[in-house]
XYZ file of C-alpha atoms in Angstrom:
621
model
C 155.439 79.218 65.454
C 156.235 76.328 63.103
C 154.420 75.608 59.860
C 152.236 72.858 61.383
C 150.950 75.110 64.151
C 150.221 77.921 61.720
C 148.276 75.575 59.503
C 146.259 74.270 62.472
C 145.490 77.815 63.566
C 144.293 78.741 60.086
C 142.048 75.663 59.986
C 140.504 76.567 63.353
C 140.000 80.143 62.247
C 138.244 79.069 59.071
C 136.043 76.413 60.743
C 132.411 77.335 61.193
C 131.164 78.292 64.658
C 128.371 75.784 65.200
C 125.619 74.882 67.635
C 127.887 72.967 70.015
C 130.285 75.887 70.202
C 127.488 78.326 71.006
C 126.131 75.998 73.713
C 129.539 75.942 75.372
C 129.609 79.737 75.450
C 126.016 79.913 76.678
C 126.639 77.504 79.549
C 129.906 79.198 80.492
C 128.480 82.735 80.533
C 125.197 81.662 82.146
C 126.694 79.672 84.997
C 129.412 82.192 85.777
C 126.978 85.124 85.778
C 124.607 83.146 88.034
C 127.394 82.281 90.463
C 128.480 85.925 90.466
C 124.929 86.967 91.436
C 124.860 84.391 94.239
C 128.255 85.494 95.538
C 127.214 89.153 95.469
C 123.954 88.527 97.337
C 125.697 86.368 99.918
C 128.326 89.039 100.462
C 125.671 91.708 100.948
C 124.008 89.504 103.553
C 127.187 88.647 105.451
C 128.992 91.984 105.274
C 126.206 94.531 104.999
C 123.690 92.837 107.296
C 121.060 93.249 104.584
C 118.227 90.706 104.436
C 118.705 88.950 101.112
C 116.396 86.376 99.564
C 118.879 83.593 98.869
C 117.537 80.088 99.383
C 118.928 76.622 98.760
C 117.037 76.060 95.497
C 118.431 79.321 94.104
C 121.940 77.849 94.106
C 120.979 75.991 90.955
C 117.977 77.972 89.735
C 119.772 81.315 89.295
C 122.583 79.885 87.131
C 120.165 77.603 85.279
C 117.690 80.335 84.354
C 120.570 82.501 83.129
C 121.654 79.625 80.884
C 118.114 79.279 79.506
C 117.867 82.997 78.700
C 121.279 83.054 77.020
C 120.480 79.848 75.145
C 117.346 81.441 73.702
C 119.250 84.532 72.560
C 122.265 82.554 71.386
C 120.216 80.241 69.182
C 118.442 83.230 67.623
C 121.722 84.986 66.901
C 123.651 81.938 65.696
C 122.140 81.641 62.159
C 122.983 85.306 61.543
C 126.485 85.538 62.966
C 127.807 82.128 61.890
C 128.378 83.499 58.386
C 131.243 85.523 59.811
C 134.700 84.145 60.345
C 135.191 82.147 63.532
C 137.202 84.859 65.378
C 134.549 87.473 64.577
C 131.726 85.147 65.619
C 133.436 84.581 68.968
C 133.731 88.341 69.519
C 130.100 88.993 68.538
C 128.888 86.102 70.717
C 130.802 87.566 73.652
C 129.135 90.935 73.111
C 125.637 89.403 72.996
C 126.047 86.941 75.843
C 128.186 89.295 77.886
C 125.644 92.132 77.584
C 122.830 89.946 78.918
C 125.033 88.492 81.669
C 126.148 91.905 82.870
C 122.596 93.259 82.600
C 121.237 90.413 84.722
C 123.817 91.212 87.390
C 123.010 94.931 87.278
C 119.282 94.171 87.643
C 119.750 92.774 91.142
C 117.407 94.652 93.483
C 120.021 94.656 96.224
C 122.388 97.546 96.831
C 123.132 100.550 94.634
C 122.197 98.764 91.424
C 118.543 99.174 92.385
C 118.837 102.950 92.010
C 120.056 102.844 88.401
C 117.473 103.388 85.676
C 116.860 100.343 83.496
C 117.996 102.073 80.289
C 121.195 103.132 82.025
C 121.724 99.516 83.100
C 121.335 98.370 79.490
C 123.884 100.891 78.240
C 126.308 100.044 81.030
C 125.949 96.308 80.346
C 126.661 96.828 76.628
C 129.679 98.960 77.517
C 131.080 96.244 79.788
C 130.495 93.644 77.081
C 132.323 95.797 74.514
C 135.225 96.087 76.945
C 135.262 92.285 77.237
C 135.307 92.068 73.425
C 138.266 94.446 73.355
C 140.158 92.223 75.810
C 139.664 89.031 73.800
C 139.763 90.483 70.260
C 143.480 89.809 69.947
C 143.180 86.182 71.070
C 139.620 85.008 70.263
C 140.648 81.420 69.557
C 142.635 81.210 72.778
C 139.605 82.552 74.647
C 137.452 79.860 73.037
C 139.879 77.167 74.186
C 139.857 78.702 77.672
C 136.046 78.493 77.737
C 136.087 74.844 76.678
C 138.711 73.881 79.254
C 137.121 75.696 82.193
C 133.419 75.033 81.548
C 133.488 72.024 83.834
C 134.402 74.228 86.820
C 131.140 76.251 87.101
C 129.139 73.093 86.310
C 130.773 71.230 89.193
C 130.378 74.198 91.556
C 126.638 74.470 90.870
C 126.073 70.719 91.184
C 128.128 70.365 94.366
C 126.511 73.373 96.038
C 122.986 72.235 95.193
C 123.511 68.628 96.268
C 125.378 69.620 99.431
C 122.752 72.099 100.652
C 119.745 69.939 99.745
C 121.369 66.831 101.152
C 122.321 68.595 104.366
C 118.741 69.769 104.937
C 117.347 66.297 104.239
C 119.808 64.574 106.590
C 119.283 67.202 109.271
C 115.518 66.690 109.154
C 115.872 62.929 109.492
C 118.368 63.295 112.334
C 116.125 65.646 114.318
C 113.080 63.390 113.943
C 115.109 60.373 115.063
C 116.333 62.224 118.179
C 112.953 63.607 119.290
C 112.184 63.133 122.966
C 109.064 61.253 124.021
C 105.966 63.411 123.807
C 103.289 63.457 126.529
C 100.829 60.533 126.302
C 97.948 61.239 123.886
C 99.391 64.659 123.118
C 97.153 66.514 120.625
C 98.521 67.885 117.383
C 98.662 71.644 116.819
C 97.688 73.342 113.550
C 98.231 77.101 113.301
C 96.590 78.551 110.183
C 97.313 82.137 109.152
C 95.013 83.571 106.488
C 97.395 86.258 105.346
C 95.818 89.726 104.964
C 92.298 88.577 105.904
C 90.495 91.114 108.055
C 87.633 90.149 110.349
C 85.410 92.880 108.927
C 85.154 91.104 105.556
C 84.143 87.693 106.912
C 80.524 86.611 107.247
C 81.715 84.835 110.398
C 81.957 88.321 111.892
C 78.685 89.699 110.560
C 79.722 90.729 107.039
C 76.678 90.859 104.761
C 78.358 88.844 102.010
C 78.644 85.090 102.511
C 82.436 84.960 102.342
C 83.013 82.319 105.041
C 80.026 79.946 105.218
C 82.148 76.955 106.229
C 83.873 78.795 109.063
C 80.476 79.973 110.283
C 79.412 76.348 110.605
C 82.693 75.403 112.244
C 82.428 78.255 114.756
C 79.890 76.304 116.805
C 82.575 73.698 117.556
C 84.975 76.036 119.306
C 85.718 79.538 120.581
C 85.485 82.603 118.355
C 87.125 85.879 119.369
C 85.194 88.856 118.056
C 87.905 91.455 118.638
C 91.276 89.776 118.172
C 94.008 92.340 117.534
C 97.241 91.681 115.635
C 100.458 93.129 117.042
C 101.199 94.953 113.786
C 99.617 95.768 110.445
C 102.099 93.858 108.315
C 103.495 90.365 108.042
C 106.950 90.086 109.593
C 106.436 91.639 113.052
C 103.007 90.053 113.372
C 104.288 86.544 112.613
C 107.252 87.072 114.923
C 104.793 87.855 117.738
C 102.721 84.775 116.887
C 105.760 82.552 117.410
C 107.550 84.290 120.295
C 104.693 85.809 122.309
C 106.566 89.119 122.246
C 105.446 92.516 121.038
C 107.376 94.118 118.146
C 109.270 96.460 120.478
C 110.644 93.316 122.170
C 111.464 90.935 119.308
C 112.592 93.790 116.994
C 111.646 91.962 113.774
C 110.693 95.314 112.318
C 111.854 97.466 109.437
C 112.504 94.304 107.407
C 115.007 92.903 109.919
C 114.744 89.147 110.484
C 113.653 87.587 113.760
C 116.840 86.823 115.669
C 117.464 84.131 118.282
C 116.961 86.336 121.342
C 113.629 84.715 122.212
C 112.645 81.074 121.680
C 109.827 80.298 119.271
C 106.785 78.113 119.774
C 108.168 75.630 117.232
C 111.419 75.319 119.202
C 109.638 74.639 122.498
C 107.266 72.084 120.973
C 110.122 70.407 119.139
C 111.934 69.921 122.456
C 108.857 68.197 123.899
C 108.610 65.611 121.123
C 106.611 67.403 118.425
C 107.513 67.073 114.754
C 107.306 70.601 113.367
C 106.517 71.657 109.812
C 105.876 75.000 108.140
C 104.216 75.639 104.767
C 104.018 79.258 103.706
C 102.841 81.032 100.582
C 104.153 84.412 101.777
C 107.771 84.014 100.813
C 108.573 87.693 101.098
C 108.399 87.925 104.898
C 107.898 84.404 106.262
C 110.920 82.892 104.557
C 113.710 80.965 106.219
C 115.943 84.035 105.960
C 113.534 86.081 108.060
C 113.853 83.762 111.060
C 110.236 82.620 111.023
C 111.318 79.039 110.236
C 113.387 78.700 113.412
C 112.384 75.544 115.255
C 110.688 73.881 112.287
C 112.154 70.529 111.298
C 110.592 70.828 107.848
C 109.898 74.183 106.204
C 108.676 74.943 102.678
C 108.715 78.554 101.553
C 108.853 78.151 97.772
C 107.426 75.884 95.108
C 109.463 74.303 92.330
C 107.620 75.557 89.254
C 108.112 77.354 85.965
C 107.031 80.592 87.630
C 109.545 80.178 90.439
C 112.229 79.307 87.887
C 111.559 82.522 85.945
C 111.329 84.511 89.169
C 114.959 83.685 89.956
C 116.146 85.729 86.999
C 116.925 89.290 88.042
C 116.492 90.324 84.412
C 113.014 88.794 84.119
C 111.981 90.402 87.414
C 113.134 93.767 86.111
C 111.366 93.477 82.759
C 108.094 92.051 84.059
C 108.184 94.481 86.951
C 107.661 92.328 90.045
C 109.229 95.046 92.155
C 108.522 98.732 92.583
C 105.080 98.515 91.050
C 106.457 98.385 87.509
C 104.074 96.868 84.973
C 105.784 97.194 81.597
C 105.431 93.678 80.257
C 102.516 92.765 82.514
C 100.354 95.455 80.985
C 101.351 94.457 77.461
C 100.655 90.745 78.047
C 97.654 91.196 80.298
C 99.543 89.097 82.863
C 98.938 89.896 86.529
C 99.724 86.622 88.255
C 102.658 86.522 90.657
C 105.496 84.323 89.459
C 105.924 81.302 91.679
C 102.798 82.062 93.729
C 101.475 79.166 95.804
C 97.654 79.045 95.806
C 95.709 77.532 98.688
C 95.409 73.984 97.252
C 99.196 73.777 96.974
C 99.689 74.673 100.646
C 97.014 72.160 101.637
C 98.469 69.420 99.436
C 102.036 69.922 100.667
C 100.895 69.858 104.296
C 98.833 66.677 103.837
C 101.718 64.931 102.106
C 103.958 65.882 105.004
C 101.696 64.622 107.784
C 101.319 61.351 105.923
C 105.093 60.938 106.387
C 105.152 61.959 110.049
C 105.642 58.927 112.361
C 102.269 57.884 113.776
C 103.576 57.929 117.348
C 104.715 61.573 117.118
C 102.369 64.573 117.442
C 102.909 67.391 114.979
C 102.901 71.172 115.096
C 102.185 72.655 111.670
C 102.072 76.249 110.505
C 100.172 77.069 107.304
C 100.236 80.505 105.692
C 97.637 81.055 102.938
C 98.358 84.054 100.715
C 95.348 84.129 98.368
C 93.678 87.183 99.947
C 96.794 89.301 99.470
C 97.001 91.765 96.602
C 96.581 91.251 93.654
C 93.605 89.109 94.893
C 93.642 86.223 92.440
C 90.974 83.610 93.244
C 90.099 81.027 90.568
C 87.738 82.091 87.823
C 84.723 80.326 89.353
C 85.093 82.518 92.467
C 86.256 85.778 90.897
C 82.832 87.169 89.910
C 80.966 85.758 92.900
C 80.306 89.114 94.583
C 80.265 91.462 91.630
C 82.201 92.575 88.547
C 85.994 92.569 88.606
C 86.472 93.155 84.882
C 88.792 96.130 85.304
C 90.547 94.851 88.425
C 93.970 94.557 86.788
C 93.773 98.092 85.437
C 92.843 99.447 88.850
C 95.552 97.524 90.667
C 98.141 98.713 88.148
C 97.259 102.288 89.047
C 96.852 101.830 92.781
C 99.647 99.320 93.410
C 102.224 100.661 95.866
C 100.341 103.943 96.267
C 100.652 104.776 99.987
C 97.622 107.051 99.862
C 94.512 106.858 97.745
C 94.788 108.930 94.524
C 92.267 111.740 94.404
C 90.772 110.482 91.131
C 89.950 107.015 92.486
C 86.348 106.112 91.721
C 83.804 104.135 93.717
C 83.761 101.632 90.853
C 87.466 100.963 91.351
C 87.102 100.416 95.093
C 84.090 98.160 94.552
C 85.914 96.059 91.969
C 88.887 95.558 94.294
C 86.624 94.669 97.219
C 84.754 92.156 95.049
C 88.000 90.368 94.227
C 89.196 90.480 97.847
C 85.941 89.015 99.140
C 86.070 86.334 96.444
C 89.586 85.415 97.563
C 88.363 85.001 101.139
C 85.502 82.794 99.927
C 88.040 80.697 98.051
C 90.096 80.288 101.246
C 86.977 79.237 103.139
C 86.297 76.636 100.443
C 89.834 75.250 100.669
C 89.744 75.098 104.469
C 86.686 72.871 104.169
C 88.682 70.517 101.964
C 91.629 70.605 104.379
C 89.543 69.743 107.416
C 87.650 67.056 105.489
C 90.994 65.399 104.734
C 91.985 65.610 108.404
C 88.694 64.008 109.434
C 89.305 61.154 107.013
C 92.690 60.604 108.646
C 91.084 60.677 112.123
C 93.238 63.677 113.004
C 90.789 66.572 113.144
C 89.402 65.924 116.623
C 92.915 65.208 117.910
C 94.286 68.537 116.720
C 94.249 71.968 118.339
C 93.230 74.130 115.373
C 93.964 77.863 115.532
C 92.698 80.000 112.649
C 93.801 83.629 112.525
C 95.449 86.261 110.325
C 98.590 88.357 110.585
C 96.862 91.649 109.696
C 93.930 93.067 107.810
C 93.452 95.268 104.763
C 92.028 98.725 104.113
C 89.841 99.822 101.228
C 89.691 103.620 101.431
C 88.041 103.704 104.885
C 90.860 106.016 105.982
C 92.339 107.193 102.706
C 94.560 104.202 101.954
C 94.386 100.848 100.209
C 96.400 97.918 101.499
C 98.170 97.588 104.831
C 101.364 98.538 106.718
C 100.462 102.218 106.472
C 98.559 102.844 109.706
C 96.983 101.059 112.691
C 93.307 101.572 111.988
C 90.937 98.794 113.005
C 90.639 97.450 109.450
C 94.394 96.755 109.456
C 94.706 95.079 112.863
C 91.358 93.422 113.744
C 91.678 89.847 112.542
C 89.823 86.535 112.841
C 90.690 84.169 115.683
C 89.101 80.765 116.252
C 90.215 77.848 118.447
C 88.951 74.275 118.282
C 89.941 71.140 120.225
C 87.107 68.901 121.446
C 87.321 68.145 125.157
C 89.803 70.976 125.813
C 88.386 74.054 124.088
C 84.682 74.594 124.789
C 82.162 74.727 121.948
C 79.799 77.563 121.008
C 81.705 80.258 122.907
C 82.037 83.820 121.642
C 84.475 86.220 123.298
C 83.648 89.898 122.891
C 86.551 91.395 124.872
C 89.595 92.624 122.917
C 92.374 90.034 122.809
C 95.901 89.991 121.425
C 97.558 87.468 119.119
C 100.627 87.789 121.286
C 98.962 85.347 123.714
C 98.816 82.463 121.230
C 102.122 80.780 122.249
C 101.160 80.862 125.930
C 97.724 79.499 124.965
C 99.154 76.532 123.076
C 101.528 75.627 125.910
C 98.775 75.851 128.530
C 96.214 73.856 126.542
C 98.756 71.114 125.852
C 99.735 70.952 129.510
C 103.402 71.658 128.768
C 105.642 73.532 131.195
C 107.606 76.261 129.434
C 109.134 77.774 132.606
C 107.733 81.183 131.735
C 109.385 81.349 128.323
C 106.312 82.942 126.739
C 104.925 86.108 128.321
C 101.262 86.946 128.386
C 98.600 84.507 129.486
C 96.581 81.805 127.862
C 93.494 82.893 125.956
C 91.602 80.336 128.033
C 91.222 83.138 130.575
C 88.424 84.473 128.392
C 86.281 81.394 128.856
C 87.260 80.660 132.478
C 84.908 82.680 134.686
C 87.175 82.663 137.755
C 89.903 84.684 136.029
C 87.986 86.731 133.462
C 87.496 89.886 135.533
C 91.178 90.048 136.480
C 92.413 89.424 132.949
C 90.230 92.188 131.511
C 91.867 94.787 133.743
C 95.479 93.775 133.092
C 95.562 92.775 129.436
C 97.819 94.845 127.162
C 96.298 94.984 123.663
C 99.153 96.655 121.818
C 99.879 97.072 118.104
C 102.949 98.736 116.626
C 104.133 99.948 113.253
C 107.638 101.167 112.487
C 108.480 104.261 110.510
C 108.019 103.632 106.773
C 109.647 106.334 104.653
C 108.196 104.761 101.501
C 104.615 105.379 102.666
C 104.516 108.964 101.435
C 101.522 110.796 102.867
C 100.471 107.889 105.109
C 100.640 108.113 108.927
C 103.577 105.673 109.134
C 105.716 107.947 106.946
C 106.036 110.384 109.847
C 107.469 107.943 112.388
C 106.780 104.940 114.603
C 103.152 104.309 115.536
C 101.455 102.620 118.491
C 97.918 101.515 119.151
C 96.138 100.437 122.350
C 92.740 98.854 122.807
C 91.196 99.700 126.159
C 87.788 98.091 126.434
C 85.751 99.370 123.483
C 88.059 102.358 123.000
C 90.867 102.336 120.467
C 93.774 104.754 120.899
C 96.274 105.494 118.092
C 99.470 107.516 118.393
C 100.711 108.506 114.950
C 104.286 109.003 113.818
C 104.066 112.774 114.279
C 102.778 112.262 117.873
C 99.237 113.263 116.951
C 96.556 111.118 118.566
C 93.250 109.533 117.598
C 90.607 107.819 119.694
C 87.695 105.730 118.428
C 84.828 103.906 120.067
C 84.882 100.804 117.892
C 82.076 99.267 119.934
C 79.638 101.866 118.579
C 81.701 102.926 115.557
C 83.140 99.657 114.149
C 84.563 101.302 111.022
C 86.217 104.051 113.092
C 84.884 107.014 111.163
C 84.504 109.424 114.092
C 87.646 110.549 115.897
C 86.832 111.321 119.543
C 90.183 112.816 120.545
C 88.664 116.273 121.109
C 85.843 114.980 123.286
C 85.998 114.490 127.036
C 85.797 110.726 126.650
C 88.497 110.699 123.986
C 90.850 112.897 125.991
C 90.406 110.652 129.036
C 91.175 107.533 126.976
C 94.253 109.180 125.431
C 95.592 110.136 128.873
C 95.028 106.601 130.142
C 96.785 105.156 127.068
C 99.778 107.453 127.505
C 100.141 106.328 131.114
C 100.009 102.656 130.084
C 102.603 103.144 127.371
C 104.982 104.959 129.723
C 104.601 102.290 132.378
C 104.807 99.144 130.255
C 106.948 100.052 127.236
C 110.528 101.375 127.378
């Protein structure tokens, strides 16, 4: 090395490590760690067949949020470490930024990393960062030059990926709309509304003593209300899959967190082929996301909201610390923060849907799917609704203790249950309020009376009626009896109430029949119109299969689903349940609507159980 080079090296070594230098390191570490997370998740999805939440917006959000976190830490550390010589500052910066980058990667919920304790992850991340420091300690200035020269690469990768994916979706949507076939003359629109986790038992529309749904009670006189509509499962994914395919869970196999595959066509696909513009707007991003197959057939689908909460939610490290997963509440309890990051409240779903239909060509009918998530735990209605039905002052404390508890703790008090129920009922009242605003907007656009409106839910919720809180743990009536209302003037009769048990599996066949579209038998089951058509009612009552299913859930310790797959049949007013351990229950929900008296040991119960076993053997493989 000549004298000039040595002098230049000494000058670089003595120069102060400033703000610009730290920003270069922050961007380099942040973007590379984010891209590494994306690559790992994508590999798990492609190779391991694991359902991974990796959406188009995450291609830029994951690297960007990592940069923000590292920038915050880097700027705090810079005034302290910049007093050191430049080579030492570079090494210390690598330890700090490297530790956080490695920790963020280790905090991914996917794969074996999820089983490592958080403290162990911290120690492992620091160890990896120290190893990185060891590698560069001999050539810190060369490493700095390497960072400066290669920083453009991760920047370009993130930008190109984000623009390519977003642009492809935009162009694809425009192309599909332009190529739509002509729809039938005067074809009505279709609006399928799913009030996630809303059970019929807690709606004043169904006789509940609290006025939770006054607007829907008024609207009920304009259509058909089903008093005993039964969901095909007691949790989101299989129930939604049945809503769109007309298939029971044992057929579509979207169970045990597996996505809905392309074996059976969806309602959105069939309507799209007949000239309908299709759009989906969901607040339940956990199990109605694009990755879970629920979006198949929708030209436009929104399953996340661009917000500060969503931005923070894309950091694996923030998720670990705040405790979004596994019921952890470290920082939440300290901050008194119980909101869900990136949650979409009802007005956001309504607003996004209205903006979309305003862009739909006026000569094209639409099929829209709206999923409202406000009645799902942790039950977070706005403040003006929260205390409507009673105190909820200690709700957060109770939910912290009961969250993710498969069975009710023995020390749970009546006050706790009452507080949770108050918040749940308030959330339903809030949904009712927002539906009024939605339908008012549709009336103003002259669309309401030209739209087949279907209001239902994917499953219910339990509040200690059978020893559990929540859903997806059994097939009791509180978990599977859901609201169902249809309205379309001139097609659906007004002021009709159907008492017979009905299944949500029949909704696709109902839509196709009411629209007068030929589906060539794609959707099994029969239209729900059979319940208000006298000529076919007697026959349909005898042949209808009202089936609900729940797959084995090893996490539900102590709950019926922990012991194996479950099945439920409604036969008239009798409700049969076969638990995972093959034990059986029978209830007369006509006379015992809360299902508190098991009749399995009675003559009537034994007869119903035998009949149910015969039906299951005959109709289900």
